[in-house]
Short mmCIF file of C-alpha atoms in Angstrom, two decimals:
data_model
loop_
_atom_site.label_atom_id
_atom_site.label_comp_id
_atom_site.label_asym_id
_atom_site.label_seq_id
_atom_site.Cartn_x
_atom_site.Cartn_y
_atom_site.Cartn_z
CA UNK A 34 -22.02 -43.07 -23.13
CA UNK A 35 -19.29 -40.55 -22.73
CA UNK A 36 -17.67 -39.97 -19.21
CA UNK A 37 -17.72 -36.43 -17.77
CA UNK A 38 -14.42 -35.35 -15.47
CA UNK A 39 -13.77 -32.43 -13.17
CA UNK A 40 -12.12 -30.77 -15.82
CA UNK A 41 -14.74 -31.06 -18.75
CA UNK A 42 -17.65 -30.81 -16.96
CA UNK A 43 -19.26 -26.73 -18.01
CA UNK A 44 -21.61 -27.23 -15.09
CA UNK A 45 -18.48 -27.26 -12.52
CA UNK A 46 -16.57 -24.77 -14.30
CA UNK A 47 -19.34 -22.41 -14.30
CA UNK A 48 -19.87 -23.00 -10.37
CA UNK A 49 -15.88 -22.43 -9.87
CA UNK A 50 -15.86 -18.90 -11.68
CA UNK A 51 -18.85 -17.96 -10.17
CA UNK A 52 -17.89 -18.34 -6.29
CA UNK A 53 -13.96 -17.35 -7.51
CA UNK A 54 -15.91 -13.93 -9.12
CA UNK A 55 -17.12 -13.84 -5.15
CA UNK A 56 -14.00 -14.66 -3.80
CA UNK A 57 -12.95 -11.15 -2.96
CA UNK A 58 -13.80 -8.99 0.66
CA UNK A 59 -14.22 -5.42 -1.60
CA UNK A 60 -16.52 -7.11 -4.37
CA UNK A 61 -18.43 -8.34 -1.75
CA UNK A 62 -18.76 -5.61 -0.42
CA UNK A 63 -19.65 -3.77 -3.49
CA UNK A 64 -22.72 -6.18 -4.08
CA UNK A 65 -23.82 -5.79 -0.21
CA UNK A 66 -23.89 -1.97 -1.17
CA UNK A 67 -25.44 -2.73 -4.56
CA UNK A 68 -28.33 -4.77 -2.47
CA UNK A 69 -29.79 -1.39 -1.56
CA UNK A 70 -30.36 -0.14 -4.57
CA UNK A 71 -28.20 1.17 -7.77
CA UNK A 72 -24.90 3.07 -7.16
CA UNK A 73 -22.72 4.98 -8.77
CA UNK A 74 -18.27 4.46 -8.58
CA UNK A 75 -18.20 7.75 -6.23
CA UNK A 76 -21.02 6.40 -4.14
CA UNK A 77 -19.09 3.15 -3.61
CA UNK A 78 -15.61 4.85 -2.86
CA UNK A 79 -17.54 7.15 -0.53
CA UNK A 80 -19.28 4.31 1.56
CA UNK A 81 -16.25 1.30 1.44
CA UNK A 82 -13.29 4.33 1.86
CA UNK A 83 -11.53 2.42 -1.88
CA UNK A 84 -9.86 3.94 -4.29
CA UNK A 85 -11.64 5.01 -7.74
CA UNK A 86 -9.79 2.49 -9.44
CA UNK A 87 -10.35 -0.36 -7.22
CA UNK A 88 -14.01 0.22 -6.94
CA UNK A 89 -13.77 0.48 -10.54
CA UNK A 90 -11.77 -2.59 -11.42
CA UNK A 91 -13.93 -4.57 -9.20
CA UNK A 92 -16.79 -3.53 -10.86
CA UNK A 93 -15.43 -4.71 -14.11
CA UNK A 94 -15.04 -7.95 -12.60
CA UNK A 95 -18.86 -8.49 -11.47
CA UNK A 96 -19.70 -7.05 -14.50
CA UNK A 97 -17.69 -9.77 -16.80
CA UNK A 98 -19.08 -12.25 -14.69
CA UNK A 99 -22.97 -10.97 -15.19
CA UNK A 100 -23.77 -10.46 -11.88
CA UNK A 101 -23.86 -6.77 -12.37
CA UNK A 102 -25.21 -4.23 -14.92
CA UNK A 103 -24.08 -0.62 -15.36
CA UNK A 104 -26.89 1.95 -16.69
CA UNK A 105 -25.92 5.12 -18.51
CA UNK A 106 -27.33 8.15 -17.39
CA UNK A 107 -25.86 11.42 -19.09
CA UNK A 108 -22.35 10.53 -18.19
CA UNK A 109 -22.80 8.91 -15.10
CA UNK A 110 -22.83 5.25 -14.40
CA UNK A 111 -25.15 3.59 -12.35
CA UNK A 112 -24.53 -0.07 -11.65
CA UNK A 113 -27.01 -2.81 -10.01
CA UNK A 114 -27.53 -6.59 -9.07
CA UNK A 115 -27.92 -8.06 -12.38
CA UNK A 116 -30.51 -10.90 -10.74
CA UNK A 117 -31.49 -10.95 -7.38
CA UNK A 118 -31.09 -14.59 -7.26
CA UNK A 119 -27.77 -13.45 -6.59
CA UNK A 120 -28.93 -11.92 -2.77
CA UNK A 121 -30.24 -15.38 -2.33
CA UNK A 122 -27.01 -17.04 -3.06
CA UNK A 123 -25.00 -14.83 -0.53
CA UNK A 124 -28.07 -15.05 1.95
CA UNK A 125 -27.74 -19.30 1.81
CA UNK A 126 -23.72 -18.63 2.56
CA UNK A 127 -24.69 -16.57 5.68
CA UNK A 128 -26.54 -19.16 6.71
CA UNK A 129 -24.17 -21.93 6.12
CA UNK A 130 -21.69 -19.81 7.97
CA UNK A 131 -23.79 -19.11 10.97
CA UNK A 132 -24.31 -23.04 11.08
CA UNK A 133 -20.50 -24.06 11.07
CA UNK A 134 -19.46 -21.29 13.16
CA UNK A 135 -15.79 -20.71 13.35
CA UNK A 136 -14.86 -23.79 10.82
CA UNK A 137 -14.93 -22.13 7.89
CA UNK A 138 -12.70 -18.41 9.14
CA UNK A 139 -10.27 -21.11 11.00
CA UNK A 140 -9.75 -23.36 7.52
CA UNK A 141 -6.09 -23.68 7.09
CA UNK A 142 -6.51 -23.30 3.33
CA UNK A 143 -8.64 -19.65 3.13
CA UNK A 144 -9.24 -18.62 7.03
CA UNK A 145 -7.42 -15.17 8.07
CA UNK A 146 -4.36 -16.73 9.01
CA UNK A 147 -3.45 -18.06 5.55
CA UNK A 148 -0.73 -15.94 3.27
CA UNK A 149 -2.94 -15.28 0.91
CA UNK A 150 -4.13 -11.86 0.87
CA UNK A 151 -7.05 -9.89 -1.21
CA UNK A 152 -4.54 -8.59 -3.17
CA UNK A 153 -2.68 -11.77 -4.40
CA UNK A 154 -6.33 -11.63 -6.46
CA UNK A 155 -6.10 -9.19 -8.32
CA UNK A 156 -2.65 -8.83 -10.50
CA UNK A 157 -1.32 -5.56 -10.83
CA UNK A 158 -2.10 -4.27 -14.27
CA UNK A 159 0.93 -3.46 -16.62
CA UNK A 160 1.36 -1.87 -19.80
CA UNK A 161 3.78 -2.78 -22.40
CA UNK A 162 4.80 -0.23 -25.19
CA UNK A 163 4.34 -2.25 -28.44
CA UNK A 164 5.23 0.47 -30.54
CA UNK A 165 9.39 0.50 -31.85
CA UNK A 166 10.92 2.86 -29.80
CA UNK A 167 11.87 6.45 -31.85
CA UNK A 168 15.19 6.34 -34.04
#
């Protein structure tokens, strides 16, 4: 019988990308918008007062991580919870908070006062020119 670890176990690994995908105050915020209903990026940047690009980027994310879909209409893009399984998952973690109170904002590893900030998340895209510069 073979021995499953921390590291090789899919099951874990899944789990860990899913909450890190939910790891972020804006794309939570986009999915508590996207519980009403489907949205489009100006809708979003309208409600949350983000950028285009952030909204956008974010959006990406949840996308990649199939827990939102984008639908095509002319040349908009509308974009919805991609299961709503997904409402019950976030509506067990306001319970869970509600039961440990302040314990989980006052952890010394992710509560408010720790250095690490939304945007240490999110690297700041760069672009490299990999074609030889002009003679």
């Amino acid at each position: 019988m073979s021995m499953t670890t921390v590291e090789s176990d899919p099951a874990l690994r899944r789990g860990a990308a899913l909450f890190h995908g939910l790891a972020d105050r804006k794309r939570l915020a986009i999915v508590r918008q996207l519980a009403s209903g489907e949205l489009r990026v100006v809708d979003l940047t309208k409600s949350l007062g983000l950028a285009q690009g952030t909204v956008s980027g974010h959006l990406a994310c949840l996308r990649d991580c199939g827990l939102i879909v984008g639908r095509a209409e002319g040349r908009q893009m509308f974009y919805s919870i991609a299961h709503p399984e997904l409402m019950d998952v976030l509506g067990a973690a306001e319970q869970l908070l509600a039961l440990t109170g302040e314990a989980v904002e006052l952890c010394p590893n992710y509560g408010p006062d720790h250095t690490h900030t939304d945007t240490d998340t999110e690297p700041t895209p760069t672009t490299t020119n990999t074609k030889d510069p002009a003679p």
